[in-house]
Short mmCIF file of C-alpha atoms and ligand atoms in Angstrom, two decimals:
data_model
loop_
_atom_site.label_atom_id
_atom_site.label_comp_id
_atom_site.label_asym_id
_atom_site.label_seq_id
_atom_site.Cartn_x
_atom_site.Cartn_y
_atom_site.Cartn_z
CA MET X 202 -50.13 -168.54 -28.73
CA THR X 203 -52.98 -166.47 -30.60
CA THR X 204 -53.82 -163.28 -28.85
CA ASN X 205 -57.37 -163.34 -27.36
CA SER X 206 -58.55 -160.01 -28.14
CA ARG X 207 -60.61 -159.90 -25.37
CA PHE X 208 -59.34 -160.73 -22.37
CA THR X 209 -56.78 -158.37 -24.18
CA GLN X 210 -59.13 -155.47 -23.52
CA ALA X 211 -61.24 -156.62 -20.19
CA THR X 212 -57.22 -156.82 -18.46
CA ALA X 213 -55.94 -153.20 -17.86
CA THR X 214 -52.55 -152.91 -19.46
CA ARG X 215 -49.54 -153.19 -17.39
CA PRO X 216 -46.87 -150.63 -17.63
CA LEU X 217 -43.71 -153.25 -18.43
CA LEU X 218 -41.07 -151.14 -15.83
CA ASP X 219 -43.33 -152.45 -12.47
CA LEU X 220 -42.35 -156.24 -13.16
CA THR X 221 -40.31 -158.12 -11.78
CA PHE X 222 -37.34 -160.04 -13.33
CA GLY X 223 -39.04 -163.33 -12.73
CA GLU X 224 -42.12 -162.44 -13.60
CA LEU X 225 -40.95 -161.04 -17.01
CA GLU X 226 -40.06 -164.56 -17.47
CA ARG X 227 -43.34 -166.26 -16.15
CA GLU X 228 -45.49 -164.21 -18.77
CA VAL X 229 -42.61 -164.62 -21.23
CA VAL X 230 -42.11 -168.77 -21.06
CA ALA X 231 -46.69 -167.88 -20.28
CA SER X 232 -47.30 -166.80 -24.30
CA GLY X 233 -44.80 -170.35 -25.11
CA ILE X 234 -41.13 -168.00 -26.17
CA PRO X 235 -37.77 -169.40 -24.39
CA ALA X 236 -36.59 -168.47 -20.79
CA VAL X 237 -33.82 -166.79 -22.44
CA HIS X 238 -36.09 -164.41 -24.49
CA ALA X 239 -37.14 -162.86 -21.74
CA ARG X 240 -33.57 -161.84 -20.49
CA THR X 241 -33.36 -159.70 -24.25
CA LEU X 242 -36.22 -158.24 -23.71
CA TRP X 243 -35.07 -156.97 -19.17
CA ARG X 244 -31.49 -156.34 -20.62
CA ALA X 245 -33.32 -154.01 -23.82
CA MET X 246 -35.73 -152.46 -21.46
CA HIS X 247 -33.67 -151.48 -18.40
CA VAL X 248 -29.21 -151.80 -19.90
CA GLY X 249 -30.74 -150.03 -23.42
CA LEU X 250 -32.99 -148.31 -22.62
CA SER X 251 -34.38 -148.42 -25.52
CA GLU X 252 -37.54 -145.62 -25.44
CA ASP X 253 -40.01 -148.15 -28.00
CA LEU X 254 -39.72 -152.60 -27.42
CA SER X 255 -40.98 -152.39 -31.50
CA HIS X 256 -37.28 -151.56 -32.73
CA HIS X 257 -34.82 -153.83 -32.63
CA PRO X 258 -34.80 -156.50 -35.63
CA GLU X 259 -32.00 -157.80 -33.78
CA PHE X 260 -34.12 -159.65 -30.79
CA PRO X 261 -35.02 -163.52 -32.09
CA ALA X 262 -38.84 -163.52 -34.61
CA PRO X 263 -39.88 -165.48 -31.77
CA LEU X 264 -39.59 -162.11 -28.98
CA ARG X 265 -40.23 -159.02 -31.57
CA ARG X 266 -43.94 -161.58 -32.29
CA TRP X 267 -44.53 -161.32 -28.59
CA ILE X 268 -43.99 -157.48 -28.15
CA THR X 269 -46.54 -156.93 -31.79
CA GLU X 270 -49.27 -159.33 -29.48
CA GLN X 271 -48.42 -157.01 -25.64
CA VAL X 272 -46.46 -155.06 -25.59
CA GLY X 273 -48.70 -151.01 -26.52
CA GLU X 274 -52.05 -149.18 -27.02
CA GLY X 275 -54.48 -151.31 -25.40
CA ARG X 276 -52.73 -154.34 -24.83
CA ARG X 277 -51.86 -156.26 -21.58
CA PHE X 278 -48.28 -155.09 -21.01
CA GLN X 279 -46.69 -151.66 -22.58
CA LEU X 280 -43.74 -149.26 -22.11
CA GLU X 281 -45.47 -146.45 -20.10
CA LEU X 282 -41.71 -143.87 -19.80
CA PRO X 283 -42.45 -140.18 -17.63
CA LYS X 284 -42.09 -137.04 -19.88
CA VAL X 285 -39.28 -135.16 -18.90
CA ALA X 286 -41.11 -131.74 -17.88
CA ALA X 287 -37.40 -129.73 -17.15
CA GLY X 288 -34.05 -130.67 -16.66
CA ILE X 289 -32.58 -128.17 -14.37
CA PHE X 290 -28.59 -127.95 -13.66
CA SER X 291 -26.85 -126.29 -10.44
CA ARG X 292 -24.20 -123.34 -10.78
CA ASP X 293 -22.40 -125.00 -10.53
CA GLY X 294 -23.35 -127.92 -12.39
CA LEU X 295 -23.01 -130.91 -9.89
CA THR X 296 -25.81 -131.03 -9.60
CA ARG X 297 -29.12 -131.39 -12.03
CA LYS X 298 -32.37 -131.87 -11.24
CA PHE X 299 -35.19 -133.47 -13.13
CA LEU X 300 -38.60 -132.64 -13.02
CA LEU X 301 -40.66 -135.88 -14.47
CA ARG X 302 -44.59 -135.77 -15.75
CA LEU X 303 -46.07 -139.08 -15.37
CA SER X 304 -48.03 -140.41 -16.91
CA ASP X 305 -51.42 -138.63 -14.62
CA GLY X 306 -49.70 -135.24 -14.89
CA GLN X 307 -48.17 -135.45 -11.78
CA VAL X 308 -44.63 -133.83 -10.59
CA VAL X 309 -41.74 -134.77 -9.44
CA GLU X 310 -38.68 -134.98 -9.25
CA THR X 311 -35.05 -136.94 -9.89
CA VAL X 312 -31.82 -135.10 -8.92
CA LEU X 313 -28.12 -135.97 -9.63
CA MET X 314 -25.99 -135.43 -7.72
CA GLY X 315 -22.06 -135.25 -9.14
CA TYR X 316 -18.88 -136.54 -6.75
CA ALA X 317 -15.08 -136.35 -6.61
CA GLY X 318 -16.02 -140.15 -9.33
CA ARG X 319 -19.27 -140.93 -8.80
CA ARG X 320 -22.11 -139.61 -9.25
CA THR X 321 -25.33 -140.39 -6.95
CA ALA X 322 -29.02 -139.80 -7.95
CA CYS X 323 -32.25 -138.98 -5.50
CA LEU X 324 -35.15 -140.85 -6.09
CA SER X 325 -38.44 -140.28 -5.38
CA THR X 326 -40.79 -142.42 -3.75
CA GLN X 327 -44.37 -140.36 -3.84
CA VAL X 328 -45.82 -137.19 -5.17
CA GLY X 329 -45.82 -135.75 -2.19
CA CYS X 330 -46.00 -136.55 1.88
CA ALA X 331 -48.37 -137.52 4.87
CA MET X 332 -45.80 -136.54 7.89
CA GLY X 333 -45.60 -133.08 7.57
CA CYS X 334 -42.46 -132.27 8.90
CA VAL X 335 -42.66 -128.71 9.06
CA PHE X 336 -38.70 -128.20 7.91
CA CYS X 337 -39.97 -130.30 4.09
CA ALA X 338 -41.04 -128.60 1.55
CA THR X 339 -43.10 -132.01 0.35
CA GLY X 340 -43.94 -131.76 3.30
CA GLN X 341 -45.79 -128.89 2.81
CA MET X 342 -48.01 -129.60 0.25
CA GLY X 343 -49.03 -132.72 0.73
CA PHE X 344 -49.94 -136.37 0.91
CA VAL X 345 -51.05 -137.21 -3.32
CA ARG X 346 -50.17 -140.31 -3.91
CA HIS X 347 -47.43 -142.99 -3.93
CA LEU X 348 -45.65 -143.88 -6.89
CA THR X 349 -45.54 -147.33 -8.66
CA ALA X 350 -42.13 -149.48 -8.74
CA GLY X 351 -42.05 -149.04 -12.29
CA GLU X 352 -41.96 -144.95 -11.87
CA ILE X 353 -39.56 -144.93 -8.97
CA VAL X 354 -37.80 -147.04 -12.13
CA ALA X 355 -37.49 -145.31 -14.41
CA GLN X 356 -36.46 -142.58 -12.34
CA VAL X 357 -32.96 -144.98 -12.22
CA ARG X 358 -33.32 -144.68 -15.65
CA GLN X 359 -33.65 -141.32 -16.66
CA ALA X 360 -30.70 -140.61 -13.97
CA ARG X 361 -28.68 -143.24 -16.27
CA LEU X 362 -30.50 -141.39 -19.27
CA GLY X 363 -28.08 -138.02 -17.39
CA VAL X 364 -25.19 -139.53 -16.35
CA GLY X 365 -25.11 -140.22 -20.19
CA LEU X 366 -24.46 -143.59 -20.24
CA GLY X 367 -27.06 -144.32 -22.11
CA ILE X 368 -27.16 -145.59 -26.28
CA ALA X 369 -25.12 -143.45 -28.41
CA GLU X 370 -27.25 -140.87 -29.87
CA ARG X 371 -28.40 -140.09 -25.79
CA ALA X 372 -24.68 -139.41 -25.00
CA GLY X 373 -25.37 -135.88 -25.69
CA THR X 374 -27.18 -135.03 -22.92
CA PRO X 375 -25.41 -133.18 -20.69
CA ALA X 376 -23.20 -135.46 -18.24
CA VAL X 377 -22.87 -134.66 -14.31
CA PRO X 378 -18.95 -134.57 -14.03
CA GLY X 379 -18.16 -137.00 -11.81
CA GLY X 380 -18.15 -140.26 -13.20
CA GLU X 381 -20.68 -143.07 -13.31
CA LEU X 382 -23.61 -143.17 -11.60
CA ARG X 383 -22.60 -145.49 -8.55
CA ASN X 384 -25.31 -144.12 -5.74
CA LEU X 385 -29.58 -144.84 -4.68
CA VAL X 386 -30.68 -142.81 -2.28
CA LEU X 387 -34.75 -142.55 -1.40
CA MET X 388 -34.37 -139.15 -0.08
CA GLY X 389 -37.08 -137.89 -2.96
CA MET X 390 -40.01 -137.01 -2.48
CA GLY X 391 -42.22 -138.70 0.37
CA GLU X 392 -41.85 -141.20 2.68
CA PRO X 393 -40.69 -145.30 1.26
CA LEU X 394 -41.42 -147.61 4.18
CA HIS X 395 -45.17 -145.56 3.73
CA ASN X 396 -44.63 -146.79 -0.42
CA TYR X 397 -43.80 -149.80 1.41
CA GLU X 398 -44.56 -152.88 -1.10
CA ALA X 399 -44.31 -150.76 -4.32
CA VAL X 400 -40.20 -149.76 -3.48
CA MET X 401 -39.45 -152.84 -2.64
CA THR X 402 -40.35 -154.48 -5.42
CA ALA X 403 -38.39 -151.02 -7.75
CA LEU X 404 -35.54 -151.57 -5.55
CA GLU X 405 -35.61 -156.11 -6.46
CA ILE X 406 -35.32 -154.49 -10.33
CA ILE X 407 -33.41 -151.89 -9.97
CA SER X 408 -30.70 -154.49 -7.81
CA ASP X 409 -31.29 -156.85 -10.23
CA ARG X 410 -27.54 -158.32 -12.15
CA GLY X 411 -28.04 -159.30 -15.39
CA GLY X 412 -30.39 -156.09 -15.04
CA LEU X 413 -29.81 -152.09 -14.07
CA ASN X 414 -27.32 -153.97 -10.95
CA ILE X 415 -26.90 -151.52 -9.16
CA GLY X 416 -25.90 -153.84 -5.53
CA PRO X 417 -27.73 -153.65 -2.48
CA SER X 418 -25.05 -152.00 -0.25
CA ARG X 419 -25.16 -149.44 -2.70
CA ILE X 420 -28.70 -148.08 -2.01
CA THR X 421 -29.59 -146.10 0.89
CA ILE X 422 -32.93 -145.75 2.15
CA SER X 423 -33.82 -142.78 3.59
CA THR X 424 -36.94 -143.41 6.82
CA VAL X 425 -38.64 -140.39 8.85
CA GLY X 426 -39.54 -143.20 11.48
CA VAL X 427 -41.76 -144.96 9.92
CA VAL X 428 -41.92 -148.22 13.45
CA PRO X 429 -43.43 -150.73 10.78
CA GLY X 430 -41.25 -150.62 8.47
CA ILE X 431 -38.68 -150.47 9.81
CA LEU X 432 -39.16 -153.85 11.75
CA ARG X 433 -40.11 -155.29 8.70
CA LEU X 434 -37.09 -154.73 6.61
CA ALA X 435 -35.01 -156.88 9.19
CA GLU X 436 -37.56 -159.04 9.18
CA GLU X 437 -37.86 -160.04 5.99
CA GLN X 438 -33.86 -159.28 5.41
CA ARG X 439 -33.63 -157.06 2.78
CA PRO X 440 -30.04 -156.37 2.00
CA TYR X 441 -30.29 -152.07 1.61
CA HIS X 442 -28.35 -149.71 3.49
CA LEU X 443 -31.03 -147.48 5.87
CA ALA X 444 -30.92 -144.14 7.32
CA VAL X 445 -33.34 -143.18 10.40
CA SER X 446 -34.56 -139.19 10.17
CA LEU X 447 -34.61 -138.22 14.01
CA HIS X 448 -34.06 -134.33 14.13
CA GLY X 449 -34.77 -133.99 17.97
CA ALA X 450 -34.06 -136.32 20.54
CA THR X 451 -36.40 -135.63 23.19
CA ASP X 452 -39.99 -136.46 21.86
CA ALA X 453 -41.68 -132.77 22.98
CA GLU X 454 -38.65 -130.85 20.30
CA ARG X 455 -39.30 -134.24 17.82
CA ALA X 456 -42.14 -134.04 17.42
CA ALA X 457 -42.50 -130.07 17.24
CA LEU X 458 -40.16 -130.10 14.14
CA VAL X 459 -41.56 -134.33 12.70
CA PRO X 460 -45.50 -134.74 13.73
CA ILE X 461 -45.48 -138.44 13.64
CA GLY X 462 -42.87 -138.56 16.39
CA ARG X 463 -46.04 -138.69 18.35
CA ARG X 464 -47.42 -141.70 15.96
CA TRP X 465 -44.19 -143.49 17.05
CA PRO X 466 -42.45 -142.33 19.68
CA LEU X 467 -38.30 -142.52 20.09
CA ALA X 468 -38.49 -145.07 22.92
CA GLU X 469 -40.08 -147.64 19.71
CA LEU X 470 -38.79 -146.07 17.09
CA ILE X 471 -35.08 -146.76 19.24
CA GLY X 472 -36.19 -149.34 20.30
CA ALA X 473 -37.18 -150.58 16.78
CA CYS X 474 -33.42 -149.51 14.90
CA ARG X 475 -31.62 -151.49 18.13
CA THR X 476 -34.08 -154.72 16.27
CA TYR X 477 -33.16 -154.02 13.21
CA GLY X 478 -29.47 -153.14 14.09
CA SER X 479 -29.40 -157.33 15.30
CA ARG X 480 -30.59 -158.32 13.01
CA THR X 481 -29.45 -157.23 9.82
CA GLY X 482 -25.33 -157.21 11.64
CA ARG X 483 -25.63 -153.65 9.93
CA ARG X 484 -25.31 -149.89 10.98
CA ILE X 485 -27.54 -147.12 11.48
CA PHE X 486 -27.20 -144.18 9.19
CA PHE X 487 -29.00 -141.42 11.65
CA GLU X 488 -30.21 -138.12 9.87
CA TRP X 489 -30.12 -134.90 12.43
CA THR X 490 -31.28 -131.39 10.58
CA LEU X 491 -29.62 -129.29 11.88
CA ILE X 492 -31.94 -126.09 13.06
CA ALA X 493 -30.13 -123.50 14.68
CA GLY X 494 -30.92 -122.30 17.73
CA THR X 495 -34.17 -125.57 17.70
CA ASN X 496 -31.88 -128.52 17.72
CA ASP X 497 -28.02 -127.73 16.78
CA SER X 498 -27.36 -126.84 20.34
CA VAL X 499 -24.95 -128.98 22.94
CA ALA X 500 -26.56 -130.53 25.17
CA GLN X 501 -29.61 -131.66 22.17
CA ALA X 502 -26.49 -133.24 20.49
CA ALA X 503 -25.12 -134.75 24.30
CA ARG X 504 -29.02 -136.77 24.46
CA LEU X 505 -28.58 -137.87 21.27
CA ALA X 506 -25.72 -139.39 21.69
CA ALA X 507 -27.01 -140.99 25.32
CA LEU X 508 -30.51 -142.54 22.36
CA ILE X 509 -28.37 -144.19 20.56
CA ALA X 510 -25.76 -144.90 22.86
CA GLY X 511 -24.61 -148.41 22.30
CA MET X 512 -25.64 -148.91 18.48
CA ASP X 513 -23.55 -149.70 15.68
CA ALA X 514 -24.53 -145.82 13.85
CA HIS X 515 -23.26 -142.93 12.17
CA VAL X 516 -25.02 -139.15 12.23
CA ASN X 517 -25.30 -137.32 9.16
CA LEU X 518 -25.79 -133.17 10.32
CA ILE X 519 -28.27 -131.78 6.79
CA PRO X 520 -27.81 -127.81 7.89
CA LEU X 521 -31.03 -127.01 6.96
CA ASN X 522 -32.08 -125.56 3.38
CA PRO X 523 -34.25 -123.02 2.15
CA THR X 524 -38.24 -123.58 2.50
CA GLU X 525 -41.31 -121.54 1.36
CA GLY X 526 -42.92 -122.44 4.33
CA PHE X 527 -40.36 -122.75 7.42
CA ARG X 528 -38.61 -119.10 9.08
CA GLY X 529 -35.93 -121.93 10.42
CA SER X 530 -32.45 -120.94 9.32
CA CYS X 531 -29.58 -122.67 8.88
CA ALA X 532 -27.37 -124.00 12.00
CA ARG X 533 -23.34 -121.88 11.86
CA PRO X 534 -21.34 -123.18 11.19
CA GLU X 535 -19.36 -123.34 14.42
CA ALA X 536 -22.31 -124.59 16.35
CA ALA X 537 -22.08 -128.15 13.58
CA LYS X 538 -19.01 -128.10 14.94
CA ALA X 539 -19.68 -128.74 18.58
CA PHE X 540 -22.12 -130.75 17.76
CA GLN X 541 -20.02 -132.74 16.03
CA GLU X 542 -17.48 -132.95 18.67
CA VAL X 543 -19.70 -133.61 21.38
CA LEU X 544 -21.60 -137.01 19.74
CA LYS X 545 -17.81 -137.77 18.63
CA ALA X 546 -16.37 -137.54 22.51
CA SER X 547 -19.60 -140.55 22.98
CA GLY X 548 -16.76 -142.34 20.67
CA ILE X 549 -20.14 -141.91 17.96
CA PRO X 550 -19.21 -140.77 13.60
CA SER X 551 -21.02 -138.14 11.91
CA THR X 552 -20.53 -136.66 8.45
CA VAL X 553 -21.59 -132.67 7.97
CA ARG X 554 -24.08 -132.79 4.49
CA GLN X 555 -22.15 -130.27 1.69
CA HIS X 556 -25.69 -128.09 1.13
CA ARG X 557 -26.32 -129.28 -3.09
CA GLY X 558 -28.34 -128.18 -5.02
CA ILE X 559 -29.23 -124.61 -3.27
CA ASP X 560 -29.67 -122.56 -6.16
CA VAL X 561 -32.28 -124.79 -7.78
CA ALA X 562 -34.32 -126.15 -5.07
CA ALA X 563 -32.91 -129.87 -5.56
CA GLY X 564 -31.82 -129.73 -2.32
CA CYS X 565 -32.89 -131.95 0.95
CA GLY X 566 -36.65 -131.03 1.45
CA GLN X 567 -36.27 -128.54 -1.29
CA LEU X 568 -38.17 -131.45 -3.70
CA ARG X 569 -41.61 -130.32 -4.25
CA ALA X 570 -42.88 -130.39 -7.63
N1 LIG W 819 -38.95 -139.30 4.02
C1 LIG W 819 -37.65 -139.99 4.66
C2 LIG W 819 -36.91 -139.24 3.43
C3 LIG W 819 -37.10 -137.74 2.60
S1 LIG W 819 -36.13 -136.42 3.06
C4 LIG W 819 -37.21 -139.21 5.95
O1 LIG W 819 -37.38 -138.16 5.39
O2 LIG W 819 -36.21 -139.49 5.74
C5 LIG W 819 -34.73 -137.42 2.95
C6 LIG W 819 -33.80 -136.29 3.88
O3 LIG W 819 -33.69 -134.80 4.01
C7 LIG W 819 -34.46 -136.08 5.77
O4 LIG W 819 -33.56 -136.88 6.52
C8 LIG W 819 -35.46 -134.92 6.29
O5 LIG W 819 -35.03 -134.92 7.69
C9 LIG W 819 -34.40 -134.24 5.39
N2 LIG W 819 -35.05 -132.26 5.16
C10 LIG W 819 -36.18 -132.06 4.24
N3 LIG W 819 -36.20 -130.21 4.51
C11 LIG W 819 -35.59 -130.58 4.47
C12 LIG W 819 -34.44 -129.01 4.42
N4 LIG W 819 -35.24 -128.22 3.61
N5 LIG W 819 -33.92 -129.16 4.69
C13 LIG W 819 -32.63 -130.00 5.08
N6 LIG W 819 -33.05 -131.21 5.23
C14 LIG W 819 -34.01 -131.34 4.88
FE1 LIG W 820 -41.66 -136.45 3.89
FE2 LIG W 820 -38.95 -137.25 4.46
FE3 LIG W 820 -40.73 -134.13 3.88
FE4 LIG W 820 -41.32 -135.13 6.71
S1 LIG W 820 -38.61 -135.58 5.62
S2 LIG W 820 -41.93 -134.74 5.36
S3 LIG W 820 -40.94 -137.69 5.65
S4 LIG W 820 -40.38 -136.67 2.49
#
């Protein structure tokens, strides 16, 4: 195919990482190139972590021609990669935080955590967040913009480079101990269900079997409780795990920490969770950040147990991480234990999350560009 240069100039350049495999394949086929070459390109981008698609002498000639015509400055597509502004290890060496500078200069954070035998990456979905949770550094900075699908995908790429799974010359990147990248959690900056379309496109790209192949059962979306988003996930039968941040079991207590709780009261939120549970047959994870003297009493644990009674649920208790804009302090370990005991007595399993990466401000809710 010959490039129509007027068309090329008139159309905005699209980041290649925004495309699903189906879209890329349609593009390639529309240019008269065999569909099989789309897979070659896809694998080079996502699995081989190629940064410069024009330097692949092993590519078949038609694909090389397509790249010359279509990819690059001023052409239809561009392989735009965020720059690593900083990569910081926590003191224990188990957590690594990357600050990624996006094409418009905004910065987001991706956190890579090493556990025994596996690694988990925590991805951001927005620059800032509009939900305003009082104890969260991202909430404290306010909303700046949504991330594009490609900007979310690029974080997985960065995490893989961090694990040293990239092409050989990249293996020199210090790796986080603990095995290969296995799980993804959408628990970085931003509210994933406030950026629904881009997040779903990104997850489709990330879980593609012929590409990054991180299975849906290894991906968890964490939401502050955007009710329409939860119902949509159920309606569309999205195959990912769902975590819902509660922090309070009465509307007044919850809204004091999570202002968006006024828009979607607990009755509505829990109703949506029950619908999600029954439609998908999947267990829901509830998150509860434990704040001393605020939401760590046994009475509050009992109210939480009553609220989610009868659901297939697991509660993740997160010790509060310090942030500049919030004076509360982390619940004492005894309080966390007593809280857990109450849940256990009601048959609700729970886990107290380990403090991770606090010294590099990479813990939950400490992410602030
Ligand atoms: N916006 C989504 C996902 C990002 S926040 C959500 O709110 O669920 C990921 C988790 O970190 C949430 O459960 C959130 O409540 C928790 N969190 C936020 N700030 C925190 C802090 N300072 N200490 C501990 N957990 C925090
Ligand atoms: Fe946004 Fe989640 Fe932080 Fe709340 S806790 S402000 S929803 S990122």
